mmCIF file of C-alpha atoms in Angstrom:
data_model
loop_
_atom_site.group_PDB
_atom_site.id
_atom_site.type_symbol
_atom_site.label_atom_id
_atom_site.label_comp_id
_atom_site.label_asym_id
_atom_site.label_seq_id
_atom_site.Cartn_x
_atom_site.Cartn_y
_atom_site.Cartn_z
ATOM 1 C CA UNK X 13 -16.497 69.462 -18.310
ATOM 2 C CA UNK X 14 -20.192 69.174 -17.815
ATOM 3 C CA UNK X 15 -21.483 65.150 -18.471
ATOM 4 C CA UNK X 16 -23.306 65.983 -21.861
ATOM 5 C CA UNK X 17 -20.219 67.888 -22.969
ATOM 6 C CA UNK X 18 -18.233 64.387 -22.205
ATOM 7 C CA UNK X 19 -21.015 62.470 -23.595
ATOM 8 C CA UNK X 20 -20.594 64.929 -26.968
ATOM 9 C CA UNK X 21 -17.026 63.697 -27.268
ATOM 10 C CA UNK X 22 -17.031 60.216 -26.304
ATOM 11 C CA UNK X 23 -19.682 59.317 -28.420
ATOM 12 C CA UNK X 24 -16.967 59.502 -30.809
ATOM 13 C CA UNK X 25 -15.914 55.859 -29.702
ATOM 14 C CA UNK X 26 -18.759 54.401 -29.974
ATOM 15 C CA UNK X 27 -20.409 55.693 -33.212
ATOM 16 C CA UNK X 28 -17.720 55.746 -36.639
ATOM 17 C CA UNK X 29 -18.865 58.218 -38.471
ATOM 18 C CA UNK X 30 -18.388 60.642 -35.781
ATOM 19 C CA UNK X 31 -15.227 59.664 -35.044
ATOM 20 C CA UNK X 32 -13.337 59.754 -38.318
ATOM 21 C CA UNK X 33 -13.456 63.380 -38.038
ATOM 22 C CA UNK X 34 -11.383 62.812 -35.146
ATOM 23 C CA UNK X 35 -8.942 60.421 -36.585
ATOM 24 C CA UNK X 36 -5.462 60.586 -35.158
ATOM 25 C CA UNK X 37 -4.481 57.486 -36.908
ATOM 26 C CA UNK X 38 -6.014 54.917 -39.516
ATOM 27 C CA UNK X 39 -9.990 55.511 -39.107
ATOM 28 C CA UNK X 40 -12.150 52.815 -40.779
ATOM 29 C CA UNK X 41 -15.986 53.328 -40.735
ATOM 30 C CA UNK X 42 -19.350 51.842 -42.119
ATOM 31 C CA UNK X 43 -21.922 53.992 -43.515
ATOM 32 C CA UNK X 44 -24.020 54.249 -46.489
ATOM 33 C CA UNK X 45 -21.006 56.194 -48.269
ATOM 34 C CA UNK X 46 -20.318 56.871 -51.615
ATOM 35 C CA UNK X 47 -17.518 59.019 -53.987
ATOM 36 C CA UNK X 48 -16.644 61.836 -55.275
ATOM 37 C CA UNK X 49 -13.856 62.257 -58.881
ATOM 38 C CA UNK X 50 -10.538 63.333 -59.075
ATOM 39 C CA UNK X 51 -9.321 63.332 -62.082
ATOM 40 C CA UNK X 52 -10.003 64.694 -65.171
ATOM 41 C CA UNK X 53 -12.564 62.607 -67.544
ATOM 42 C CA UNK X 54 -12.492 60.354 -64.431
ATOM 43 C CA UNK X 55 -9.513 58.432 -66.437
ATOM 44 C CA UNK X 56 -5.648 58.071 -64.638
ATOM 45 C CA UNK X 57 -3.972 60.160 -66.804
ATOM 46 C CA UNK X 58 -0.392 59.010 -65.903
ATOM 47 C CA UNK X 59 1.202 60.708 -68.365
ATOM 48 C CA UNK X 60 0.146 64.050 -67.299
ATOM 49 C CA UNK X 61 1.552 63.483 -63.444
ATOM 50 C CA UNK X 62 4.725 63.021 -62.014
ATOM 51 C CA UNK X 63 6.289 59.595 -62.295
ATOM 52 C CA UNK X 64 6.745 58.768 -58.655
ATOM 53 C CA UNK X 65 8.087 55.446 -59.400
ATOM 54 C CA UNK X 66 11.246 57.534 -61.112
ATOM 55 C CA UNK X 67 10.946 60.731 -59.709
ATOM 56 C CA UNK X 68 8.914 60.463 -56.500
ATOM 57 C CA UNK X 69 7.785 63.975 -56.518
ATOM 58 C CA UNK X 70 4.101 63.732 -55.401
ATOM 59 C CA UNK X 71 2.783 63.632 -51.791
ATOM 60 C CA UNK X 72 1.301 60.410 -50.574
ATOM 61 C CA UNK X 73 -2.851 60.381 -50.061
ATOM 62 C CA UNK X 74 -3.806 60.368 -46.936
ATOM 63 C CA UNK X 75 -7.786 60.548 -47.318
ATOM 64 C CA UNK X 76 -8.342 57.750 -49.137
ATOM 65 C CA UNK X 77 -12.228 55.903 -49.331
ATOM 66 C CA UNK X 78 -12.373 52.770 -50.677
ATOM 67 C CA UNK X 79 -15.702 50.585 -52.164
ATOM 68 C CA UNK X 80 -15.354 47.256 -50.289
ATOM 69 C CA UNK X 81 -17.150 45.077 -52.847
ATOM 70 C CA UNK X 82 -17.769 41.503 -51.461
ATOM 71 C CA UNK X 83 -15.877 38.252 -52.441
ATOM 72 C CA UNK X 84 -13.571 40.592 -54.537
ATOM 73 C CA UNK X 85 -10.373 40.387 -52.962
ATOM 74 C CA UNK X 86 -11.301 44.120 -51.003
ATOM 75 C CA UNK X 87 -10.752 41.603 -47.725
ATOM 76 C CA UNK X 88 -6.845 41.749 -48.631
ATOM 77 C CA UNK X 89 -6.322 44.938 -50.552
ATOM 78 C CA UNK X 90 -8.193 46.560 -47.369
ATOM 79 C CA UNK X 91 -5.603 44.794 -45.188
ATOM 80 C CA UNK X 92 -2.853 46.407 -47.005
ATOM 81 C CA UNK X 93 -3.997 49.196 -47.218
ATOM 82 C CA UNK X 94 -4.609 49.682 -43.111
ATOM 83 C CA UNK X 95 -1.482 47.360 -42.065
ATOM 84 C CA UNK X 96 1.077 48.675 -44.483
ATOM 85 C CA UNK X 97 0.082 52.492 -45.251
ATOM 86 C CA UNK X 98 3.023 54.655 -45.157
ATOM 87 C CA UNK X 99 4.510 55.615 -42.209
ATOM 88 C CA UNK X 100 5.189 59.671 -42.384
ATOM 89 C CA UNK X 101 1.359 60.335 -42.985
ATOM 90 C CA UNK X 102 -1.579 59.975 -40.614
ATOM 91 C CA UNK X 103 -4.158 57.692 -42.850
ATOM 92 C CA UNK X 104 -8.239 58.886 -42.736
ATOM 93 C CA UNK X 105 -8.998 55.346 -44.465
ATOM 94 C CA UNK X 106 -12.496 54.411 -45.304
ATOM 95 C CA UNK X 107 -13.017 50.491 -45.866
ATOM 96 C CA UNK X 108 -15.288 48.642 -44.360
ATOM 97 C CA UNK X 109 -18.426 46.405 -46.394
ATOM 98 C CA UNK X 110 -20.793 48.869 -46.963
ATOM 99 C CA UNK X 111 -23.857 50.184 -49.696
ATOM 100 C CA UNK X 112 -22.477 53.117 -51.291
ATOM 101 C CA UNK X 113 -23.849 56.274 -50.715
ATOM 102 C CA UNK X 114 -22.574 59.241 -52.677
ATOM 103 C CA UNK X 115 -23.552 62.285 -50.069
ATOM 104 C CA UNK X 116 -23.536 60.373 -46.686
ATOM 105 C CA UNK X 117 -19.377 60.150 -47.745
ATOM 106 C CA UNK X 118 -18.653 63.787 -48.339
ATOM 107 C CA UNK X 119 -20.655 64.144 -44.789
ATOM 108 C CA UNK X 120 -17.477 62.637 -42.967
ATOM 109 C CA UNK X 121 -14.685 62.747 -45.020
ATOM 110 C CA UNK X 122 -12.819 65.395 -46.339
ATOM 111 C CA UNK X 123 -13.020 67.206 -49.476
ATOM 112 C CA UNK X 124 -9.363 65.802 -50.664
ATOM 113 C CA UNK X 125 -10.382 62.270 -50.649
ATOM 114 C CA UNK X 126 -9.557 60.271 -53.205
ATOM 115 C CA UNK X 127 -12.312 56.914 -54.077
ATOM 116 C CA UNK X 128 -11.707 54.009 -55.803
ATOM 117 C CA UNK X 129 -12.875 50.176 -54.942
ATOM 118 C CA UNK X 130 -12.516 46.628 -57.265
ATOM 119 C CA UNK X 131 -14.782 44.479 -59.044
ATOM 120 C CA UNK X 132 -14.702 40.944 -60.106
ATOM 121 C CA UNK X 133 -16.119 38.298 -63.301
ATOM 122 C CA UNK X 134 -19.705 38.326 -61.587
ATOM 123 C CA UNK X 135 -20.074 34.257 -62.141
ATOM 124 C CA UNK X 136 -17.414 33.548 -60.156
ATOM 125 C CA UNK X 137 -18.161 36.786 -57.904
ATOM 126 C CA UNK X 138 -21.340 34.449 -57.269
ATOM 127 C CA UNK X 139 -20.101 31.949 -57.424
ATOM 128 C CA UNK X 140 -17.664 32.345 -54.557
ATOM 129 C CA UNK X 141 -20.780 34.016 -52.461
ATOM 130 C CA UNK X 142 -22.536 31.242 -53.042
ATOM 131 C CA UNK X 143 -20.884 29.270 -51.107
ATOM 132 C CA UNK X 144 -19.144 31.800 -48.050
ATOM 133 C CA UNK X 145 -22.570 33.075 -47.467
ATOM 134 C CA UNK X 146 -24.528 30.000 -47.495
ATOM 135 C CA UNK X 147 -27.167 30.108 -49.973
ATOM 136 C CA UNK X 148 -27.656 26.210 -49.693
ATOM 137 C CA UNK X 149 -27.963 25.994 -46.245
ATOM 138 C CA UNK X 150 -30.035 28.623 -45.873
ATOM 139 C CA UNK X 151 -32.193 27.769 -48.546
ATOM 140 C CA UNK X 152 -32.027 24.173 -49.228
ATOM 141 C CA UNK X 153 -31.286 24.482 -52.730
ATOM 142 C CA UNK X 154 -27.721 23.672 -55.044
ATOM 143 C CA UNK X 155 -26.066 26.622 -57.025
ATOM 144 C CA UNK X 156 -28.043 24.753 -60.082
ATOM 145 C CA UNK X 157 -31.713 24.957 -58.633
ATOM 146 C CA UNK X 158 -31.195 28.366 -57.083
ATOM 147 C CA UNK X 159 -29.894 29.786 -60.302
ATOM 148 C CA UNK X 160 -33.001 27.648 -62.101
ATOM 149 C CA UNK X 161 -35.478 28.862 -59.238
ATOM 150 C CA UNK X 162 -34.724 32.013 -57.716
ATOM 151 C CA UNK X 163 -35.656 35.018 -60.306
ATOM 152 C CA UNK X 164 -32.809 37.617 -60.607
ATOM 153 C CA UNK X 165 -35.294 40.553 -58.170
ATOM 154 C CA UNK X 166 -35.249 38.195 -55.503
ATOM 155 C CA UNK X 167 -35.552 39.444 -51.736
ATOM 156 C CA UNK X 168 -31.645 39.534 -50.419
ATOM 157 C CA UNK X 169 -30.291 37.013 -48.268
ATOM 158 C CA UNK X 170 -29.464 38.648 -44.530
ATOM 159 C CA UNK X 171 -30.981 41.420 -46.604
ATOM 160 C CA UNK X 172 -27.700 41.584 -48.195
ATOM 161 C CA UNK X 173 -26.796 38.949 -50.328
ATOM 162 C CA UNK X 174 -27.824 38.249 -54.125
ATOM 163 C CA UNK X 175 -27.729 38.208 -57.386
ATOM 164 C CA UNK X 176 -25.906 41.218 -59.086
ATOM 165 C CA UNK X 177 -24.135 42.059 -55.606
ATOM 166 C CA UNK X 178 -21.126 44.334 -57.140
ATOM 167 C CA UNK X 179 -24.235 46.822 -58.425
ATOM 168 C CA UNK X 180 -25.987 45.931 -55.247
ATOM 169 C CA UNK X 181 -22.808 47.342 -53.527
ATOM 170 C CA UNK X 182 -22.159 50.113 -55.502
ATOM 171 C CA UNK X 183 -25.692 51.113 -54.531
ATOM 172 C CA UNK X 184 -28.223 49.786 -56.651
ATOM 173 C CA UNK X 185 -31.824 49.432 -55.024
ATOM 174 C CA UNK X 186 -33.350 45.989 -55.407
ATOM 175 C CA UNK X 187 -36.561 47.210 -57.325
ATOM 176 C CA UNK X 188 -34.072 49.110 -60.121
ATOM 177 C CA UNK X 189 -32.661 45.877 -60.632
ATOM 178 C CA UNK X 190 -34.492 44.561 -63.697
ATOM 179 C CA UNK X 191 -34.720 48.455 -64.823
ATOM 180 C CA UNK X 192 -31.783 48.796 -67.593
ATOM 181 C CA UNK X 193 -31.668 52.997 -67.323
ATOM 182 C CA UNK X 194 -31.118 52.478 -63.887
ATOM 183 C CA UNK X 195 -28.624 50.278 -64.655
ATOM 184 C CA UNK X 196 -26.579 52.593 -66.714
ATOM 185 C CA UNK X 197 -27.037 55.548 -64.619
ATOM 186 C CA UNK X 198 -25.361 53.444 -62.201
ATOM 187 C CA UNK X 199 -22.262 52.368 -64.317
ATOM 188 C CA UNK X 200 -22.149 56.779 -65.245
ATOM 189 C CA UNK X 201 -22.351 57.678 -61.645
ATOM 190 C CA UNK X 202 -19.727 55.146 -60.976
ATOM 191 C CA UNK X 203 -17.488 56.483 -63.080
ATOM 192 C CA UNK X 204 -18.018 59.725 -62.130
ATOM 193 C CA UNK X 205 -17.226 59.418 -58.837
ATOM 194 C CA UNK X 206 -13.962 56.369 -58.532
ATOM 195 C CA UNK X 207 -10.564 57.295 -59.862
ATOM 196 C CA UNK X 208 -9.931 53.998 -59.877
ATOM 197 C CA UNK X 209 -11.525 50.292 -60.302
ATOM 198 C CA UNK X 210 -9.127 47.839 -59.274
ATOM 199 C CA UNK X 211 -9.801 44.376 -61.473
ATOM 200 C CA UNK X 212 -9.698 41.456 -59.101
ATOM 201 C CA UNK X 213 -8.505 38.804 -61.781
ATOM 202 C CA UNK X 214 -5.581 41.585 -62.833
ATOM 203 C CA UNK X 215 -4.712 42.315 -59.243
ATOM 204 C CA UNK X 216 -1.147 43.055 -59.681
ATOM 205 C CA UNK X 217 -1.569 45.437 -62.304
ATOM 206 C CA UNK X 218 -4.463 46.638 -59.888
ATOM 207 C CA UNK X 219 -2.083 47.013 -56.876
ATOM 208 C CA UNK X 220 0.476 49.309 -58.821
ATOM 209 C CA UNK X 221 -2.062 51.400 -59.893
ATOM 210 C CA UNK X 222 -3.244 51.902 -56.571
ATOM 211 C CA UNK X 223 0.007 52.800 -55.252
ATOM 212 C CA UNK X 224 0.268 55.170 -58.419
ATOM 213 C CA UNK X 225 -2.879 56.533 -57.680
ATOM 214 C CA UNK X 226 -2.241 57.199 -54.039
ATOM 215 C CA UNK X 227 1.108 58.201 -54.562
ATOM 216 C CA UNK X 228 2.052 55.307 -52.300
ATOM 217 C CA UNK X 229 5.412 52.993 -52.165
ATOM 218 C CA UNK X 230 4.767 50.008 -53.778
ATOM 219 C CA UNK X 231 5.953 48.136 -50.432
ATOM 220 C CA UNK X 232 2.798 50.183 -49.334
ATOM 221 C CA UNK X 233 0.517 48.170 -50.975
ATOM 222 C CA UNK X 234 1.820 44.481 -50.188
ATOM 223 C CA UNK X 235 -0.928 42.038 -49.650
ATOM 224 C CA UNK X 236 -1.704 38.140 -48.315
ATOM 225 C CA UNK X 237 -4.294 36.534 -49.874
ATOM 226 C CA UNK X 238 -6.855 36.627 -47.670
ATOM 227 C CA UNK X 239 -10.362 35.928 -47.196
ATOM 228 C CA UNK X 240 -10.418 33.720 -49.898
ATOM 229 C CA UNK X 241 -12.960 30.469 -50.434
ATOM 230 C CA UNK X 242 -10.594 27.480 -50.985
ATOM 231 C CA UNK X 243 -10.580 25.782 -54.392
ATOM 232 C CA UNK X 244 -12.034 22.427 -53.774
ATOM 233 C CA UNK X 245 -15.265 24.349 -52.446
ATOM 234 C CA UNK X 246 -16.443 26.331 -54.900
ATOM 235 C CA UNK X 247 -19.327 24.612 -56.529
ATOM 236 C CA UNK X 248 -19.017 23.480 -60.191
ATOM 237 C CA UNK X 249 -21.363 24.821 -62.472
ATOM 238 C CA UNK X 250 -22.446 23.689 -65.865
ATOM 239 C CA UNK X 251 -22.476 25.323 -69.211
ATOM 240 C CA UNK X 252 -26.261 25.694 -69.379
ATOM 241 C CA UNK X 253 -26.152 26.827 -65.442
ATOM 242 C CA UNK X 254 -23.627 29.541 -66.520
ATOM 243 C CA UNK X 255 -25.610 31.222 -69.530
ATOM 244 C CA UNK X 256 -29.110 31.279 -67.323
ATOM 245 C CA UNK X 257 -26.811 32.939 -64.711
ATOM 246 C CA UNK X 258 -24.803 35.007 -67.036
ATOM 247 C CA UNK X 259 -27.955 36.463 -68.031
ATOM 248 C CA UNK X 260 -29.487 37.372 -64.227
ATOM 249 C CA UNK X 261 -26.233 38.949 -63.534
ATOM 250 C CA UNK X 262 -26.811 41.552 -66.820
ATOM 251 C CA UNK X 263 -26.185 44.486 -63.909
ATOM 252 C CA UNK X 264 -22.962 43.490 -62.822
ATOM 253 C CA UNK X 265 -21.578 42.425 -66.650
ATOM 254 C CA UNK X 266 -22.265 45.734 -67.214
ATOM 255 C CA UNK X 267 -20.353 47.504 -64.265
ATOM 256 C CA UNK X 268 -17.744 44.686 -64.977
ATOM 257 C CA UNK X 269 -17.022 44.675 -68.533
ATOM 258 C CA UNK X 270 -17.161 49.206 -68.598
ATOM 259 C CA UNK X 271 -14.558 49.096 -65.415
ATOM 260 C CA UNK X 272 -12.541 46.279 -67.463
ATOM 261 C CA UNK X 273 -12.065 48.110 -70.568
ATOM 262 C CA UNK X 274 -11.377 51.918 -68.279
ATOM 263 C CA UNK X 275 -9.190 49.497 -66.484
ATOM 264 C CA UNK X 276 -7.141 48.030 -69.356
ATOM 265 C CA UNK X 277 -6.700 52.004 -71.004
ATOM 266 C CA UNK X 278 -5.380 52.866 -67.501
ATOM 267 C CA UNK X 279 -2.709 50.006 -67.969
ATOM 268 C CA UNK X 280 -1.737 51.145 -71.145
ATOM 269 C CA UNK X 281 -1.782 54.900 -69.935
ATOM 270 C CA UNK X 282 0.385 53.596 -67.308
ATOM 271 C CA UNK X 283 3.143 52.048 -70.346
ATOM 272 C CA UNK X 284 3.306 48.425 -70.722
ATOM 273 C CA UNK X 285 7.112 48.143 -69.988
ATOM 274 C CA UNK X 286 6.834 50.920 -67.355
ATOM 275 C CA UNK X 287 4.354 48.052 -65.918
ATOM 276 C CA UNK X 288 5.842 44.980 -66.289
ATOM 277 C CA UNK X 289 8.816 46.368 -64.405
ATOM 278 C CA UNK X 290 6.725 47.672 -61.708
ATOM 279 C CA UNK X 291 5.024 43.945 -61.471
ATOM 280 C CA UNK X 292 8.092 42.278 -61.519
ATOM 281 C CA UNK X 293 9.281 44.346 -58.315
ATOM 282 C CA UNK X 294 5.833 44.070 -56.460
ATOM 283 C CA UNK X 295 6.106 40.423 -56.702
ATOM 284 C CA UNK X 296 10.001 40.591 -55.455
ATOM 285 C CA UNK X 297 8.815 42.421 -52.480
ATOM 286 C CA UNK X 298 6.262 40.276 -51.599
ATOM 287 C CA UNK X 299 8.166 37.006 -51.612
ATOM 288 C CA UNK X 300 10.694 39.074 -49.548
ATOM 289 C CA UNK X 301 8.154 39.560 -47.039
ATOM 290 C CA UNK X 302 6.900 36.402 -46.812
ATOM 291 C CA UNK X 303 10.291 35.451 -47.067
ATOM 292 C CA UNK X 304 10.975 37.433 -43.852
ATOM 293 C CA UNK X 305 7.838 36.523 -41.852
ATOM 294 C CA UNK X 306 7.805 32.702 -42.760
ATOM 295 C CA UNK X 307 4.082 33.141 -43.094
ATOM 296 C CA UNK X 308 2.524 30.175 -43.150
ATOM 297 C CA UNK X 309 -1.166 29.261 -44.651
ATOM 298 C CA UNK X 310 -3.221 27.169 -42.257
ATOM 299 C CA UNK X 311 -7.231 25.623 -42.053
ATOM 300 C CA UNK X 312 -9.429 28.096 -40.130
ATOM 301 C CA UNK X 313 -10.280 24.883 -37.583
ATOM 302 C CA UNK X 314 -6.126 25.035 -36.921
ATOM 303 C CA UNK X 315 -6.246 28.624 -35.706
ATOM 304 C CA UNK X 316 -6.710 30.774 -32.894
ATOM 305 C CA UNK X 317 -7.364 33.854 -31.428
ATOM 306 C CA UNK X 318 -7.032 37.082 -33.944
ATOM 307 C CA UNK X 319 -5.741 34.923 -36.363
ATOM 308 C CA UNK X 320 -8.655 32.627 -36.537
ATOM 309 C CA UNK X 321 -10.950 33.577 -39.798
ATOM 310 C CA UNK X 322 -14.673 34.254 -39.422
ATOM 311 C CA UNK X 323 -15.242 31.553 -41.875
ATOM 312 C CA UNK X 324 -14.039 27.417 -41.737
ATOM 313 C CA UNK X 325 -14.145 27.832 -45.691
ATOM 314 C CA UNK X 326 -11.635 29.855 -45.832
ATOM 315 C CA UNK X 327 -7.616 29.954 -44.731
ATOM 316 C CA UNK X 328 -5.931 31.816 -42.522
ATOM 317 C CA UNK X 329 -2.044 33.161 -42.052
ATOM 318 C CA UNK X 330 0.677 31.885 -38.761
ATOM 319 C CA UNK X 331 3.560 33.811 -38.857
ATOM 320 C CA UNK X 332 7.011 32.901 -37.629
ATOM 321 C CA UNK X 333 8.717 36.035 -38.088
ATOM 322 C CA UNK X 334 7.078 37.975 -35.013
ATOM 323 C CA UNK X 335 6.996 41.725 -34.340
ATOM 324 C CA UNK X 336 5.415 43.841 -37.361
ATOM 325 C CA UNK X 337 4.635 40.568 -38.783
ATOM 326 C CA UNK X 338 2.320 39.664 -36.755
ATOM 327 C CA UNK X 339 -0.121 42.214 -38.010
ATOM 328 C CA UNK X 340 -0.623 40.716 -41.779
ATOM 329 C CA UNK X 341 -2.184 37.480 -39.682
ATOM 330 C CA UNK X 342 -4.798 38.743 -37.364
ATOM 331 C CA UNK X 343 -8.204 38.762 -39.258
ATOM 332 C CA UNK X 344 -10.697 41.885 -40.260
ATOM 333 C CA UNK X 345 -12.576 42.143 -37.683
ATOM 334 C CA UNK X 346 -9.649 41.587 -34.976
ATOM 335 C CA UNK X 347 -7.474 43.963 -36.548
ATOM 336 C CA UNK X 348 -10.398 46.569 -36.484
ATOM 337 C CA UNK X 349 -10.989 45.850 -33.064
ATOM 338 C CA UNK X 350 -7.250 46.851 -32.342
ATOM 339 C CA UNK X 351 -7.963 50.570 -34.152
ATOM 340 C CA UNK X 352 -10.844 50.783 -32.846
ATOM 341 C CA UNK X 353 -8.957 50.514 -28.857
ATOM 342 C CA UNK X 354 -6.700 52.689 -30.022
ATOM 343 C CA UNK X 355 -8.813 55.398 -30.903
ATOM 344 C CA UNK X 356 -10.350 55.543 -27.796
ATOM 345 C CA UNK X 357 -7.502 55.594 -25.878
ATOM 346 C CA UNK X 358 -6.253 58.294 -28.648
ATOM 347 C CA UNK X 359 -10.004 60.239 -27.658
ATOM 348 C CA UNK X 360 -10.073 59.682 -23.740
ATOM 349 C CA UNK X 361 -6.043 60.873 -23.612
ATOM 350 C CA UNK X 362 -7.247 64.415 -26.070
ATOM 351 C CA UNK X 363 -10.257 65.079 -23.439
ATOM 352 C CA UNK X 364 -8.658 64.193 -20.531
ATOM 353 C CA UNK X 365 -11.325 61.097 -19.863
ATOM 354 C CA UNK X 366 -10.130 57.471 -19.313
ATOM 355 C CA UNK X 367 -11.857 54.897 -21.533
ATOM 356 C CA UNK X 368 -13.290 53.327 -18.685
ATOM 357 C CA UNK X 369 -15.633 55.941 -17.744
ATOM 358 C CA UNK X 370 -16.498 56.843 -21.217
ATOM 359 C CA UNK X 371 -17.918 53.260 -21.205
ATOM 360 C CA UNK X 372 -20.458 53.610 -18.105
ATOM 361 C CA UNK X 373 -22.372 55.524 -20.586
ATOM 362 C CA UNK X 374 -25.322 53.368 -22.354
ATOM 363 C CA UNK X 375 -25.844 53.478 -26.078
ATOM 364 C CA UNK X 376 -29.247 54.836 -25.408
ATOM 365 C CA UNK X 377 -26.927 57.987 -24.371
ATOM 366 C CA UNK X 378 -24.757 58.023 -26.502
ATOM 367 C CA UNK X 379 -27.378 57.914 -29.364
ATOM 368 C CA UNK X 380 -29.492 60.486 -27.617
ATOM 369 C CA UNK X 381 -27.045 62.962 -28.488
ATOM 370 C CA UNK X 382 -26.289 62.009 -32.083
ATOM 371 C CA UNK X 383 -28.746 64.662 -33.624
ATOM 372 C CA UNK X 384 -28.069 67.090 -31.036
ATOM 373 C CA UNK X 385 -24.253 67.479 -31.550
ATOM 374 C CA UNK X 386 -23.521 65.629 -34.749
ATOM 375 C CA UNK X 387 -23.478 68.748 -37.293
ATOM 376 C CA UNK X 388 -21.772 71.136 -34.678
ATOM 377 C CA UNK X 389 -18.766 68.171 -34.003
ATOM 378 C CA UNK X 390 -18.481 67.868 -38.062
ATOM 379 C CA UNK X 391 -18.371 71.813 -38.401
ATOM 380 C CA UNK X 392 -15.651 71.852 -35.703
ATOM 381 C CA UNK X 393 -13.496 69.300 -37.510
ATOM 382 C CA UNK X 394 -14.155 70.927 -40.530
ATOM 383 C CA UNK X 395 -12.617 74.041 -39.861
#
């Protein structure tokens, strides 16, 4: 195999959305990616489909993208979905923080994928960022001032965080902010293209309609909560605060409040006893899990290793059961690193190249080639 040949293929490893064509197990990427629909009048219509919590009739999803809004629980539904999927299909999973992009998605994932993502009350969306990003020390001013101060089109901070950061997420540019008919094109194209919206503050209801919607076990869809800013550090906020803020988040009250009421139809589409019994046993398998894995919620400054969080304002897991336990402690980014290994070794074992020389090639290679082979790698796969 000639070097730019090997080059072509082991690019794959270094550069995600080339190699989720390739995926061989769970594939997580980050692009600007966005969503296509799937079912009709973008509504669950669980009536219409098999009941696979009686009759189990449907095939699990295995192409599955999903919106990883920030400080909205995605941290821990993205962990079960990646550390728990079912075990008889090969998961293409796409869930890593990211600005949604509608065609850059249907560039690397296939044509059966199924989108949804989850959004949260935007005041205590912010003001949970608030703090896990920052915004005081960065800018020397309390939650008060900044919401007093700072005007809702501000420049982002890390040219990411802000005001309105669900609609920022879902893809809204920072000059269309203030603009209302971009605003509600945004909510339409949204809904358009996500099956689902998962509700953060109904997140039980939101898990069994996930594993509904995937046609997933609802031990499939088991989740810590992780991620999460502890209590005694989110900032208080007065009643006058609140209204000037509940006013420069207009954006995401609208994406929240359309998603909450498509949300609430889907529960009631679902059946509100069908539900409650589906609840019930979700929460009876989780404390059997945790149950089984003595898991164990510790201070960031306690931890070590994979299991130590990113953040010292927020907790992590210890486990005491061991073995496949283990994996619902290590954090984001160190569980990703372990897919990310494995892929390559998955990639050098298919070409017949050993990891280790596919890494004396520099990134100034490796992105050489991008142009060059990208669309004939993607036709490949495709075919």
């Amino acid at each position: 195999m000639s070097r730019e040949s090997q080059l072509s293929w082991s690019l794959l490893a270094y550069h995600p959305r080339l190699y989720v064509r390739m995926m061989m197990s769970v594939v997580i990427v980050a692009t600007l990616l966005c969503g296509s629909a799937l079912l009709k009048n973008q509504i669950l219509h669980f009536s219409t489909r098999p009941s696979r919590l009686k009759l189990k009739t449907c095939l699990p999803r295995n192409n599955v993208a999903f919106l990883k809004t920030h400080k909205s629980a995605s941290s821990a539904i993205q962990a079960a979905m990646v550390r728990s999927s079912p075990l008889n299909i090969a998961p293409n999973i796409f869930a890593i923080h990211t600005k949604w992009d509608h065609m850059e998605v249907k560039k690397v994932m296939p044509e059966d994928t199924v989108f949804f993502t989850i959004v949260r009350e935007p005041t205590d969306l912010f003001q949970s960022l608030f703090t896990y990003s920052k915004f005081q020390e960065i800018t020397g001013l309390s939650l008060h001032e900044y919401v007093r101060r700072v005007p809702a089109n501000s420049s982002r901070l890390n040219g990411i965080f802000g005001y309105n950061q669900m609609s920022w997420d879902f893809g809204m540019p920072l000059e269309d902010m203030n603009n209302r008919s971009a605003i509600h094109e945004l909510v339409k194209q949204a809904d358009e293209h996500f099956g689902l919206v998962l509700v953060m503050e109904r997140i039980d209801e939101s898990l069994v309609l996930l594993a509904e919607y995937l046609c997933w076990e609802l031990s499939d869809v088991l989740m810590l909560k992780v991620n999460s800013l502890r209590d005694k550090l989110k900032p208080s906020i007065s009643e006058e605060t609140r209204q000037v803020l509940h006013q420069k988040l207009a954006p995401d009250y609208l994406l929240y409040n359309h998603f909450l009421e498509r949300f609430n139809q889907q529960v009631k589409d679902f059946g509100l006893v069908r539900m409650a019994a589906a609840v019930a046993r979700l929460q009876e398998l989780m404390m059997e899990l945790v149950s089984t894995c003595n898991f164990v919620r510790k201070d960031a400054s306690e931890l070590r290793g994979g299991q130590k969080p990113y953040s010292n304002k927020v907790d992590g897991f210890e486990s005491g059961g061991g073995g496949s336990c283990d994996k619902y402690t290590l954090t984001e980014k160190s569980y990703i690193n372990v897919l990310r290994k494995k892929q390559q070794r998955t990639i050098a074992e298919k070409f017949r190249q050993s990891s280790e020389e596919s890494r004396k090639w520099t990134r100034k290679e490796v992105d050489s080639l991008i142009m060059k082979r990208l669309p004939t790698i993607i036709n490949e796969e495709n075919k």
